[in-house]
Coordinates of C-alpha atoms in Angstrom, one line a residue:
M16 CA 36.1 -20.2 21.4
A17 CA 37.7 -22.1 18.5
R18 CA 35.3 -20.4 16.1
F19 CA 36.3 -17.0 17.5
A20 CA 40.0 -17.7 17.3
A21 CA 39.5 -19.0 13.7
A22 CA 37.7 -15.8 12.8
L23 CA 40.7 -13.8 14.0
L24 CA 43.0 -16.0 12.0
Y25 CA 40.9 -15.4 9.0
L26 CA 41.1 -11.7 9.4
L27 CA 44.9 -11.9 9.6
A28 CA 45.0 -14.1 6.5
A29 CA 42.7 -11.7 4.7
A30 CA 45.0 -8.8 5.6
L31 CA 48.0 -10.6 4.2
G32 CA 46.1 -11.7 1.2
R33 CA 45.2 -8.2 0.2
L34 CA 48.9 -7.2 -0.1
P35 CA 50.0 -6.6 -3.8
W36 CA 51.3 -9.8 -5.3
P37 CA 54.9 -8.4 -5.7
W38 CA 55.0 -7.7 -2.0
L39 CA 53.8 -11.2 -1.2
M40 CA 56.5 -12.7 -3.5
R41 CA 59.2 -10.7 -1.7
L42 CA 57.8 -11.7 1.7
G43 CA 57.7 -15.4 0.6
D44 CA 61.3 -15.1 -0.7
G45 CA 62.3 -13.6 2.7
V46 CA 60.6 -16.4 4.6
G47 CA 62.3 -19.1 2.4
A48 CA 65.7 -17.4 3.0
L49 CA 65.0 -17.3 6.7
W50 CA 64.1 -21.0 6.9
R51 CA 67.4 -21.7 5.2
R52 CA 69.5 -19.4 7.4
L53 CA 68.0 -20.8 10.6
D54 CA 68.0 -24.3 9.3
A55 CA 64.3 -24.5 10.3
R56 CA 62.3 -27.7 10.2
E57 CA 61.2 -27.0 6.6
S58 CA 64.8 -26.6 5.6
R59 CA 66.0 -29.8 7.3
V60 CA 63.2 -31.9 5.9
A61 CA 63.5 -30.7 2.4
R62 CA 67.3 -31.3 2.4
R63 CA 66.8 -34.8 3.7
N64 CA 64.2 -35.6 1.2
L65 CA 66.4 -34.4 -1.6
E66 CA 69.2 -36.7 -0.3
L67 CA 66.8 -39.6 -0.3
A68 CA 65.0 -39.0 -3.6
Y69 CA 67.8 -37.5 -5.7
P70 CA 71.0 -39.2 -4.4
D71 CA 72.9 -38.6 -7.6
L72 CA 72.6 -34.8 -7.5
L73 CA 75.9 -32.9 -7.2
P74 CA 76.2 -30.9 -3.9
A75 CA 75.9 -27.6 -5.8
E76 CA 72.8 -28.8 -7.6
R77 CA 71.2 -30.1 -4.4
A78 CA 71.8 -26.7 -2.7
Q79 CA 70.2 -24.9 -5.6
W80 CA 67.2 -27.2 -5.6
H81 CA 66.9 -26.8 -1.8
R82 CA 66.9 -23.0 -2.1
E83 CA 64.2 -23.1 -4.9
I84 CA 62.0 -25.5 -3.0
L85 CA 62.0 -23.4 0.2
R86 CA 61.3 -20.2 -1.9
T87 CA 58.5 -21.8 -3.8
T88 CA 57.0 -23.4 -0.6
A89 CA 56.9 -20.1 1.2
R90 CA 55.4 -18.3 -1.8
Q91 CA 52.7 -21.0 -2.0
A92 CA 51.8 -20.6 1.7
L93 CA 51.1 -16.8 1.1
E94 CA 49.5 -17.5 -2.3
T95 CA 47.1 -19.9 -0.5
L96 CA 46.1 -17.3 2.0
R97 CA 45.2 -15.1 -0.9
L98 CA 43.2 -17.9 -2.5
W99 CA 41.3 -18.7 0.7
T100 CA 40.3 -15.1 1.3
H101 CA 39.3 -13.9 -2.2
P102 CA 36.2 -14.8 -4.3
H103 CA 36.6 -18.1 -6.0
A104 CA 35.5 -16.7 -9.4
R105 CA 38.4 -14.2 -9.2
N106 CA 40.9 -16.9 -8.2
L107 CA 39.9 -19.1 -11.1
R108 CA 40.9 -16.4 -13.6
S109 CA 44.5 -17.3 -12.7
I110 CA 44.1 -20.6 -14.5
R111 CA 45.5 -19.7 -17.9
E112 CA 45.5 -23.2 -19.4
T113 CA 43.4 -26.3 -19.0
H114 CA 44.4 -29.8 -20.1
G115 CA 42.3 -33.0 -19.9
T116 CA 39.1 -31.4 -18.6
A117 CA 37.1 -33.5 -21.1
L118 CA 38.2 -36.6 -19.1
F119 CA 36.6 -35.1 -16.0
D120 CA 33.3 -34.3 -17.7
A121 CA 33.1 -37.7 -19.3
A122 CA 33.8 -39.5 -16.0
I123 CA 31.0 -37.6 -14.3
A124 CA 28.6 -38.3 -17.2
A125 CA 29.5 -42.0 -17.0
G126 CA 27.8 -42.1 -13.5
R127 CA 30.2 -44.6 -12.0
G128 CA 31.7 -42.2 -9.5
V129 CA 35.0 -40.3 -9.8
I130 CA 38.0 -40.4 -7.6
V131 CA 40.2 -37.3 -8.0
A132 CA 43.8 -38.0 -6.9
A133 CA 45.4 -34.7 -6.2
P134 CA 49.1 -34.9 -5.2
H135 CA 50.8 -32.1 -3.2
H136 CA 52.1 -30.5 -6.4
G137 CA 51.4 -26.9 -7.4
N138 CA 48.4 -25.4 -5.6
W139 CA 45.9 -28.0 -4.6
E140 CA 43.6 -25.4 -2.9
L141 CA 43.0 -23.7 -6.3
L142 CA 42.3 -27.2 -7.8
N143 CA 39.7 -27.7 -5.0
Q144 CA 38.0 -24.4 -6.0
W145 CA 38.0 -25.4 -9.7
L146 CA 36.4 -28.8 -8.9
A147 CA 33.8 -27.2 -6.7
E148 CA 32.7 -24.9 -9.6
R149 CA 32.1 -28.0 -11.7
T150 CA 30.4 -30.3 -9.3
A151 CA 29.6 -31.1 -5.7
L152 CA 32.4 -33.2 -4.1
A153 CA 33.7 -34.7 -0.9
I154 CA 37.3 -34.1 0.1
L155 CA 39.0 -36.5 2.4
Y156 CA 41.3 -34.6 4.8
R157 CA 43.5 -35.2 7.9
P158 CA 42.2 -32.8 10.6
P159 CA 44.7 -30.5 12.3
E160 CA 45.6 -31.3 15.9
S161 CA 43.9 -28.1 17.2
A162 CA 40.2 -27.3 17.1
I163 CA 41.1 -23.8 16.1
G164 CA 43.0 -25.1 13.0
E165 CA 40.1 -27.3 12.0
A166 CA 37.6 -24.4 12.4
F167 CA 39.8 -22.2 10.3
L168 CA 40.0 -24.8 7.5
N169 CA 36.3 -25.4 7.5
R170 CA 35.8 -21.6 7.1
V171 CA 38.3 -21.0 4.3
R172 CA 37.3 -24.1 2.3
A173 CA 33.6 -23.3 2.4
T174 CA 31.8 -22.7 -0.9
R175 CA 28.5 -21.3 -2.1
G176 CA 25.8 -23.9 -1.6
A177 CA 28.0 -26.1 0.5
R178 CA 29.3 -27.9 -2.7
V179 CA 32.4 -29.2 -0.8
T180 CA 31.9 -31.7 2.0
Q181 CA 35.0 -32.2 4.1
I182 CA 35.3 -35.8 5.5
R183 CA 37.8 -36.6 8.2
A184 CA 40.3 -39.3 7.4
E185 CA 39.0 -41.6 10.1
G186 CA 37.2 -45.0 10.3
P187 CA 33.6 -43.8 9.5
A188 CA 34.9 -41.8 6.5
V189 CA 35.4 -45.0 4.5
R190 CA 31.7 -45.8 4.6
Q191 CA 30.8 -42.3 3.5
L192 CA 33.2 -42.4 0.5
F193 CA 31.9 -45.8 -0.7
K194 CA 28.3 -44.5 -0.4
R195 CA 29.1 -41.3 -2.3
L196 CA 31.0 -43.1 -5.1
G197 CA 28.2 -45.7 -5.3
A198 CA 25.8 -42.9 -6.0
G199 CA 28.0 -41.6 -8.9
G200 CA 29.5 -38.8 -6.8
V201 CA 33.0 -37.2 -6.8
V202 CA 35.6 -37.7 -4.1
G203 CA 38.9 -35.9 -3.8
I204 CA 41.9 -37.6 -2.1
L205 CA 45.5 -36.4 -1.5
P206 CA 47.2 -39.7 -2.3
D207 CA 50.8 -38.9 -1.1
Q208 CA 50.1 -38.5 2.6
Q209 CA 51.6 -41.2 4.9
P210 CA 48.7 -43.2 6.3
K211 CA 48.5 -44.6 9.8
A212 CA 50.1 -47.9 10.5
G213 CA 47.8 -50.7 9.3
D214 CA 46.3 -48.5 6.6
G215 CA 48.9 -48.9 3.9
E216 CA 51.6 -50.8 2.1
F217 CA 55.2 -50.0 1.2
A218 CA 56.0 -49.2 -2.4
P219 CA 58.9 -47.3 -4.1
F220 CA 58.6 -43.6 -4.3
F221 CA 61.6 -41.9 -5.9
G222 CA 63.5 -45.2 -5.3
V223 CA 62.8 -45.3 -1.6
Q224 CA 60.2 -47.5 0.1
A225 CA 57.3 -45.3 1.3
F226 CA 54.3 -46.3 3.3
T227 CA 51.4 -45.6 1.0
M228 CA 47.6 -45.5 1.4
T229 CA 45.6 -48.5 0.2
L230 CA 42.3 -46.7 0.6
L231 CA 42.3 -45.1 -2.9
G232 CA 43.0 -48.5 -4.6
R233 CA 40.3 -50.2 -2.5
L234 CA 37.7 -47.6 -3.4
A235 CA 38.5 -47.9 -7.1
H236 CA 38.5 -51.7 -7.1
R237 CA 35.3 -52.1 -5.2
T238 CA 33.2 -49.4 -6.8
G239 CA 34.5 -49.3 -10.3
A240 CA 34.9 -45.5 -10.0
T241 CA 37.0 -43.7 -12.6
V242 CA 40.3 -42.5 -11.1
L243 CA 41.8 -39.2 -12.4
F244 CA 45.0 -37.4 -11.4
A245 CA 44.6 -33.6 -11.2
W246 CA 46.9 -30.7 -10.3
C247 CA 47.3 -26.9 -10.8
E248 CA 50.9 -26.1 -11.8
R249 CA 52.3 -22.6 -11.8
V250 CA 53.4 -21.6 -15.3
D251 CA 54.0 -17.8 -15.0
T252 CA 54.0 -14.9 -12.6
H253 CA 52.6 -11.4 -13.3
A254 CA 52.1 -8.3 -11.1
D255 CA 48.6 -9.5 -10.4
G256 CA 49.7 -13.0 -9.3
P257 CA 50.8 -16.3 -10.6
G258 CA 49.2 -18.1 -13.5
F259 CA 48.4 -21.8 -13.5
A260 CA 47.9 -24.7 -15.9
L261 CA 45.2 -27.2 -14.7
H262 CA 46.0 -30.8 -15.7
I263 CA 43.8 -33.8 -15.5
E264 CA 45.1 -37.3 -16.6
A265 CA 43.7 -40.8 -16.5
A266 CA 45.2 -43.0 -13.8
P267 CA 47.0 -46.2 -14.7
A268 CA 44.7 -49.3 -14.7
D269 CA 46.8 -51.0 -12.0
I270 CA 45.7 -48.4 -9.5
A271 CA 42.5 -50.4 -9.1
A272 CA 44.2 -53.7 -8.8
A273 CA 42.9 -56.2 -6.3
D274 CA 46.4 -56.7 -5.0
P275 CA 47.1 -53.7 -2.8
K276 CA 50.8 -53.9 -3.4
I277 CA 50.3 -53.6 -7.1
A278 CA 47.8 -50.7 -6.5
V279 CA 50.1 -48.6 -4.3
A280 CA 53.1 -49.2 -6.6
A281 CA 51.0 -47.8 -9.5
L282 CA 49.9 -44.9 -7.3
N283 CA 53.4 -43.9 -6.3
R284 CA 54.7 -44.1 -9.9
A285 CA 51.9 -41.8 -11.1
V286 CA 52.6 -39.2 -8.3
E287 CA 56.3 -39.4 -8.9
H288 CA 55.7 -38.7 -12.6
I289 CA 53.8 -35.5 -11.7
A290 CA 56.3 -34.4 -9.1
R291 CA 59.2 -34.8 -11.5
R292 CA 57.6 -32.2 -13.8
D293 CA 58.9 -29.4 -11.6
P294 CA 60.5 -30.6 -8.3
A295 CA 60.3 -27.2 -6.7
Q296 CA 56.5 -27.3 -6.9
Y297 CA 56.2 -30.5 -5.0
Q298 CA 55.8 -30.6 -1.2
W299 CA 59.3 -31.7 -0.2
T300 CA 58.9 -30.2 3.3
Y301 CA 56.7 -33.2 4.3
K302 CA 58.2 -36.2 6.1
R303 CA 57.1 -38.8 3.5
Y304 CA 59.5 -41.6 4.7
T305 CA 59.0 -41.6 8.5
L306 CA 57.7 -45.2 8.7
R307 CA 60.1 -47.9 7.5
P308 CA 59.5 -51.5 6.3
P309 CA 59.2 -54.0 9.1
G310 CA 62.3 -56.0 9.6
S311 CA 64.4 -53.7 7.4
A312 CA 66.4 -52.3 10.4
E313 CA 66.1 -48.9 8.8
K314 CA 65.7 -45.9 11.1
N315 CA 63.5 -42.9 10.7
P316 CA 65.6 -40.8 8.2
Y317 CA 64.4 -37.6 9.8
A318 CA 65.5 -38.5 13.4
E319 CA 68.1 -36.2 14.7
G320 CA 71.0 -37.1 17.0

């Protein structure tokens, strides 16, 4: 039943993805405006995150950023449907620039394993497709709550020759990741998702303590794998769709520190550096600061009432 429902969702996504890009842009702009008008969840979370991360913005500036974030987020959702339902070779033509790809090739050639840290900036699904064209890789992901959602993701992220292995972010996943890296393989991790209690440490992120995964640092420290940050950033828009610049940068050495507090602090600094490039392209509709430091008496900043 889940597969059948996922197939129907795929047909709907494919129908939307076939719309001309100017239509998708207008539709995305309309969705963003509707979120703002109705003060939908996306609107409330983005506004709260801006208050936390950019407290010095003037009210007019914050309102402008808020509108731009919602517009860009809605456009990206429709853009992703298009990427999921079109041939990857065609999608990859939208990458107009590449920066640092030699670092990726050299890391693979070194044979010590590669950890690709891919923050929620730009379009990470296009990044996944680029990586899969270069090498087989495993992607750590947090499964959706519904079986239908998971079946849909498995379908849209499938590649020729099964070059992408999706690994659920659960206990047994850690052993699989260590094994893959030990064999010189490539692992992709979204480093800015809030982990479960007990699986992280607090470190500053835009000046606010954020509960941050320790898994990436443990993997890097114990395996000696190379850690690279990667993202696909929008740089232009044409009638046939947006254009992207693909970036790969070396991670700071402290990201593999034995002390997890040092490692997560380095991780957050690197993600923040990328997100500040263009705040509208970062996922500010995500509740990044839900968990608060023990003993701080701080409340969940997204709680209402």
